[in-house]
């Protein structure tokens, strides 16, 4: 199995999910005591969050680029940025290394299209919902992307940073998210992209009247598939 490099810590709550999923998926596919070959660089999210709020994205990108170079030096054969929001600097990170970066929005779009859907609702941080770096990437795959209204976006963003990133899961917040989802479905959404890795701590398929697309799981599945396929190709070669 090829080695998966994880750019994590944003937040560590969701990075722990990545680690769990990568190992569970590897065991499911290989059996026995198999686990994922991976290396992790976990940043201090407080520093990244401050740069986000201040709009200092290039500096944040350099932090992740430094981490990416460290992962490559540690033997990573591919990289995952374990957060949707920081895909805003995906190009900067990819340019810092020679190994491939598996883009989270691409793996999500592939899953949506595989279900035969085109119009999706997007939940995430305000940066992810309101800026083009993520929505535009999904739209480049032929998808029509809807986002909540201003009040809905504010609720989702607040819950992510003030609760989920701190490991707090509240039923009241789950009900608020479900109301936002219902509004998106009423507006024509055929599926809901959980476009923040922490949202999967709060929302599952049972909380939505239409299919949900859990980006953390989809990213992890794509990474394991790639790592195993690349390993087989190397062996065959």
PDB file of N, CA, C and O in Angstrom, residues 154-193:
ATOM      1  N   UNK A 154     -24.969  31.699   8.518  1.00  0.00           N
ATOM      2  CA  UNK A 154     -24.454  32.151   9.816  1.00  0.00           C
ATOM      3  C   UNK A 154     -24.570  31.046  10.866  1.00  0.00           C
ATOM      4  O   UNK A 154     -23.635  30.814  11.643  1.00  0.00           O
ATOM      5  N   UNK A 155     -25.706  30.365  10.875  1.00  0.00           N
ATOM      6  CA  UNK A 155     -25.917  29.280  11.835  1.00  0.00           C
ATOM      7  C   UNK A 155     -24.921  28.157  11.624  1.00  0.00           C
ATOM      8  O   UNK A 155     -24.297  27.668  12.571  1.00  0.00           O
ATOM      9  N   UNK A 156     -24.773  27.736  10.381  1.00  0.00           N
ATOM     10  CA  UNK A 156     -23.874  26.626  10.078  1.00  0.00           C
ATOM     11  C   UNK A 156     -22.432  26.977  10.454  1.00  0.00           C
ATOM     12  O   UNK A 156     -21.723  26.185  11.081  1.00  0.00           O
ATOM     13  N   UNK A 157     -21.990  28.161  10.088  1.00  0.00           N
ATOM     14  CA  UNK A 157     -20.625  28.590  10.378  1.00  0.00           C
ATOM     15  C   UNK A 157     -20.379  28.636  11.889  1.00  0.00           C
ATOM     16  O   UNK A 157     -19.350  28.159  12.376  1.00  0.00           O
ATOM     17  N   UNK A 158     -21.334  29.203  12.620  1.00  0.00           N
ATOM     18  CA  UNK A 158     -21.173  29.331  14.072  1.00  0.00           C
ATOM     19  C   UNK A 158     -21.066  27.966  14.737  1.00  0.00           C
ATOM     20  O   UNK A 158     -20.184  27.744  15.588  1.00  0.00           O
ATOM     21  N   UNK A 159     -21.936  27.060  14.362  1.00  0.00           N
ATOM     22  CA  UNK A 159     -21.922  25.736  14.982  1.00  0.00           C
ATOM     23  C   UNK A 159     -20.608  25.013  14.690  1.00  0.00           C
ATOM     24  O   UNK A 159     -20.041  24.344  15.568  1.00  0.00           O
ATOM     25  N   UNK A 160     -20.092  25.164  13.488  1.00  0.00           N
ATOM     26  CA  UNK A 160     -18.827  24.503  13.134  1.00  0.00           C
ATOM     27  C   UNK A 160     -17.704  24.976  14.055  1.00  0.00           C
ATOM     28  O   UNK A 160     -16.996  24.174  14.676  1.00  0.00           O
ATOM     29  N   UNK A 161     -17.536  26.302  14.152  1.00  0.00           N
ATOM     30  CA  UNK A 161     -16.382  26.832  14.881  1.00  0.00           C
ATOM     31  C   UNK A 161     -16.571  26.831  16.396  1.00  0.00           C
ATOM     32  O   UNK A 161     -15.609  26.614  17.141  1.00  0.00           O
ATOM     33  N   UNK A 162     -17.790  27.070  16.843  1.00  0.00           N
ATOM     34  CA  UNK A 162     -18.007  27.206  18.286  1.00  0.00           C
ATOM     35  C   UNK A 162     -18.386  25.891  18.966  1.00  0.00           C
ATOM     36  O   UNK A 162     -18.315  25.793  20.194  1.00  0.00           O
ATOM     37  N   UNK A 163     -18.785  24.890  18.173  1.00  0.00           N
ATOM     38  CA  UNK A 163     -19.192  23.627  18.769  1.00  0.00           C
ATOM     39  C   UNK A 163     -18.431  22.435  18.187  1.00  0.00           C
ATOM     40  O   UNK A 163     -17.649  21.794  18.890  1.00  0.00           O
ATOM     41  N   UNK A 164     -18.613  22.154  16.914  1.00  0.00           N
ATOM     42  CA  UNK A 164     -18.080  20.917  16.347  1.00  0.00           C
ATOM     43  C   UNK A 164     -16.556  20.851  16.401  1.00  0.00           C
ATOM     44  O   UNK A 164     -15.985  19.791  16.682  1.00  0.00           O
ATOM     45  N   UNK A 165     -15.889  21.975  16.131  1.00  0.00           N
ATOM     46  CA  UNK A 165     -14.423  21.980  16.196  1.00  0.00           C
ATOM     47  C   UNK A 165     -13.909  21.767  17.617  1.00  0.00           C
ATOM     48  O   UNK A 165     -12.735  21.456  17.825  1.00  0.00           O
ATOM     49  N   UNK A 166     -14.797  21.948  18.590  1.00  0.00           N
ATOM     50  CA  UNK A 166     -14.441  21.724  19.991  1.00  0.00           C
ATOM     51  C   UNK A 166     -14.969  20.388  20.505  1.00  0.00           C
ATOM     52  O   UNK A 166     -14.917  20.102  21.701  1.00  0.00           O
ATOM     53  N   UNK A 167     -15.522  19.581  19.588  1.00  0.00           N
ATOM     54  CA  UNK A 167     -16.037  18.277  19.975  1.00  0.00           C
ATOM     55  C   UNK A 167     -17.403  18.319  20.641  1.00  0.00           C
ATOM     56  O   UNK A 167     -17.823  17.341  21.250  1.00  0.00           O
ATOM     57  N   UNK A 168     -18.102  19.451  20.515  1.00  0.00           N
ATOM     58  CA  UNK A 168     -19.421  19.611  21.131  1.00  0.00           C
ATOM     59  C   UNK A 168     -20.493  19.269  20.103  1.00  0.00           C
ATOM     60  O   UNK A 168     -20.557  19.883  19.030  1.00  0.00           O
ATOM     61  N   UNK A 169     -21.328  18.303  20.404  1.00  0.00           N
ATOM     62  CA  UNK A 169     -22.416  17.882  19.513  1.00  0.00           C
ATOM     63  C   UNK A 169     -23.725  18.041  20.272  1.00  0.00           C
ATOM     64  O   UNK A 169     -23.963  17.347  21.265  1.00  0.00           O
ATOM     65  N   UNK A 170     -24.571  18.965  19.812  1.00  0.00           N
ATOM     66  CA  UNK A 170     -25.815  19.275  20.509  1.00  0.00           C
ATOM     67  C   UNK A 170     -27.027  18.995  19.628  1.00  0.00           C
ATOM     68  O   UNK A 170     -27.033  19.324  18.440  1.00  0.00           O
ATOM     69  N   UNK A 171     -28.052  18.424  20.220  1.00  0.00           N
ATOM     70  CA  UNK A 171     -29.265  18.105  19.480  1.00  0.00           C
ATOM     71  C   UNK A 171     -29.922  19.366  18.930  1.00  0.00           C
ATOM     72  O   UNK A 171     -30.468  19.352  17.818  1.00  0.00           O
ATOM     73  N   UNK A 172     -29.870  20.448  19.671  1.00  0.00           N
ATOM     74  CA  UNK A 172     -30.447  21.709  19.192  1.00  0.00           C
ATOM     75  C   UNK A 172     -29.789  22.152  17.883  1.00  0.00           C
ATOM     76  O   UNK A 172     -30.468  22.602  16.946  1.00  0.00           O
ATOM     77  N   UNK A 173     -28.486  21.996  17.809  1.00  0.00           N
ATOM     78  CA  UNK A 173     -27.768  22.368  16.582  1.00  0.00           C
ATOM     79  C   UNK A 173     -28.099  21.408  15.449  1.00  0.00           C
ATOM     80  O   UNK A 173     -28.214  21.814  14.287  1.00  0.00           O
ATOM     81  N   UNK A 174     -28.271  20.133  15.773  1.00  0.00           N
ATOM     82  CA  UNK A 174     -28.662  19.165  14.740  1.00  0.00           C
ATOM     83  C   UNK A 174     -30.015  19.559  14.140  1.00  0.00           C
ATOM     84  O   UNK A 174     -30.202  19.531  12.917  1.00  0.00           O
ATOM     85  N   UNK A 175     -30.955  19.955  14.980  1.00  0.00           N
ATOM     86  CA  UNK A 175     -32.264  20.362  14.488  1.00  0.00           C
ATOM     87  C   UNK A 175     -32.156  21.614  13.622  1.00  0.00           C
ATOM     88  O   UNK A 175     -32.854  21.743  12.602  1.00  0.00           O
ATOM     89  N   UNK A 176     -31.267  22.531  13.994  1.00  0.00           N
ATOM     90  CA  UNK A 176     -31.063  23.744  13.194  1.00  0.00           C
ATOM     91  C   UNK A 176     -30.493  23.395  11.819  1.00  0.00           C
ATOM     92  O   UNK A 176     -30.916  23.953  10.797  1.00  0.00           O
ATOM     93  N   UNK A 177     -29.540  22.466  11.788  1.00  0.00           N
ATOM     94  CA  UNK A 177     -28.973  22.038  10.507  1.00  0.00           C
ATOM     95  C   UNK A 177     -30.036  21.349   9.656  1.00  0.00           C
ATOM     96  O   UNK A 177     -30.095  21.544   8.431  1.00  0.00           O
ATOM     97  N   UNK A 178     -30.869  20.546  10.289  1.00  0.00           N
ATOM     98  CA  UNK A 178     -31.916  19.851   9.541  1.00  0.00           C
ATOM     99  C   UNK A 178     -32.895  20.837   8.926  1.00  0.00           C
ATOM    100  O   UNK A 178     -33.389  20.632   7.804  1.00  0.00           O
ATOM    101  N   UNK A 179     -33.167  21.940   9.621  1.00  0.00           N
ATOM    102  CA  UNK A 179     -34.043  22.976   9.067  1.00  0.00           C
ATOM    103  C   UNK A 179     -33.394  23.632   7.855  1.00  0.00           C
ATOM    104  O   UNK A 179     -34.058  23.902   6.842  1.00  0.00           O
ATOM    105  N   UNK A 180     -32.088  23.880   7.929  1.00  0.00           N
ATOM    106  CA  UNK A 180     -31.360  24.452   6.790  1.00  0.00           C
ATOM    107  C   UNK A 180     -31.391  23.485   5.610  1.00  0.00           C
ATOM    108  O   UNK A 180     -31.591  23.888   4.453  1.00  0.00           O
ATOM    109  N   UNK A 181     -31.223  22.208   5.886  1.00  0.00           N
ATOM    110  CA  UNK A 181     -31.273  21.203   4.829  1.00  0.00           C
ATOM    111  C   UNK A 181     -32.649  21.178   4.168  1.00  0.00           C
ATOM    112  O   UNK A 181     -32.762  21.120   2.938  1.00  0.00           O
ATOM    113  N   UNK A 182     -33.699  21.240   4.977  1.00  0.00           N
ATOM    114  CA  UNK A 182     -35.049  21.238   4.405  1.00  0.00           C
ATOM    115  C   UNK A 182     -35.258  22.436   3.486  1.00  0.00           C
ATOM    116  O   UNK A 182     -35.894  22.329   2.425  1.00  0.00           O
ATOM    117  N   UNK A 183     -34.723  23.581   3.864  1.00  0.00           N
ATOM    118  CA  UNK A 183     -34.844  24.772   3.021  1.00  0.00           C
ATOM    119  C   UNK A 183     -34.113  24.574   1.689  1.00  0.00           C
ATOM    120  O   UNK A 183     -34.611  24.988   0.627  1.00  0.00           O
ATOM    121  N   UNK A 184     -32.943  23.965   1.728  1.00  0.00           N
ATOM    122  CA  UNK A 184     -32.195  23.712   0.495  1.00  0.00           C
ATOM    123  C   UNK A 184     -32.935  22.730  -0.403  1.00  0.00           C
ATOM    124  O   UNK A 184     -32.978  22.903  -1.629  1.00  0.00           O
ATOM    125  N   UNK A 185     -33.532  21.703   0.202  1.00  0.00           N
ATOM    126  CA  UNK A 185     -34.305  20.738  -0.584  1.00  0.00           C
ATOM    127  C   UNK A 185     -35.519  21.417  -1.205  1.00  0.00           C
ATOM    128  O   UNK A 185     -35.856  21.179  -2.374  1.00  0.00           O
ATOM    129  N   UNK A 186     -36.166  22.293  -0.449  1.00  0.00           N
ATOM    130  CA  UNK A 186     -37.313  23.037  -0.974  1.00  0.00           C
ATOM    131  C   UNK A 186     -36.907  23.918  -2.156  1.00  0.00           C
ATOM    132  O   UNK A 186     -37.716  24.187  -3.058  1.00  0.00           O
ATOM    133  N   UNK A 187     -35.649  24.355  -2.151  1.00  0.00           N
ATOM    134  CA  UNK A 187     -35.143  25.197  -3.239  1.00  0.00           C
ATOM    135  C   UNK A 187     -34.679  24.378  -4.438  1.00  0.00           C
ATOM    136  O   UNK A 187     -34.267  24.949  -5.455  1.00  0.00           O
ATOM    137  N   UNK A 188     -34.743  23.052  -4.320  1.00  0.00           N
ATOM    138  CA  UNK A 188     -34.415  22.197  -5.456  1.00  0.00           C
ATOM    139  C   UNK A 188     -33.198  21.314  -5.304  1.00  0.00           C
ATOM    140  O   UNK A 188     -32.824  20.604  -6.241  1.00  0.00           O
ATOM    141  N   UNK A 189     -32.563  21.317  -4.148  1.00  0.00           N
ATOM    142  CA  UNK A 189     -31.380  20.474  -3.949  1.00  0.00           C
ATOM    143  C   UNK A 189     -31.766  18.997  -3.984  1.00  0.00           C
ATOM    144  O   UNK A 189     -32.692  18.580  -3.283  1.00  0.00           O
ATOM    145  N   UNK A 190     -31.051  18.232  -4.782  1.00  0.00           N
ATOM    146  CA  UNK A 190     -31.289  16.791  -4.901  1.00  0.00           C
ATOM    147  C   UNK A 190     -30.409  15.987  -3.947  1.00  0.00           C
ATOM    148  O   UNK A 190     -30.629  14.792  -3.742  1.00  0.00           O
ATOM    149  N   UNK A 191     -29.412  16.638  -3.394  1.00  0.00           N
ATOM    150  CA  UNK A 191     -28.501  16.018  -2.437  1.00  0.00           C
ATOM    151  C   UNK A 191     -27.837  17.113  -1.641  1.00  0.00           C
ATOM    152  O   UNK A 191     -27.870  18.289  -2.021  1.00  0.00           O
ATOM    153  N   UNK A 192     -27.221  16.751  -0.521  1.00  0.00           N
ATOM    154  CA  UNK A 192     -26.580  17.718   0.367  1.00  0.00           C
ATOM    155  C   UNK A 192     -25.119  17.323   0.571  1.00  0.00           C
ATOM    156  O   UNK A 192     -24.828  16.210   1.026  1.00  0.00           O
ATOM    157  N   UNK A 193     -24.223  18.231   0.232  1.00  0.00           N
ATOM    158  CA  UNK A 193     -22.799  18.018   0.463  1.00  0.00           C
ATOM    159  C   UNK A 193     -22.454  18.537   1.850  1.00  0.00           C
ATOM    160  O   UNK A 193     -22.660  19.718   2.147  1.00  0.00           O
TER     161      UNK A 193
END
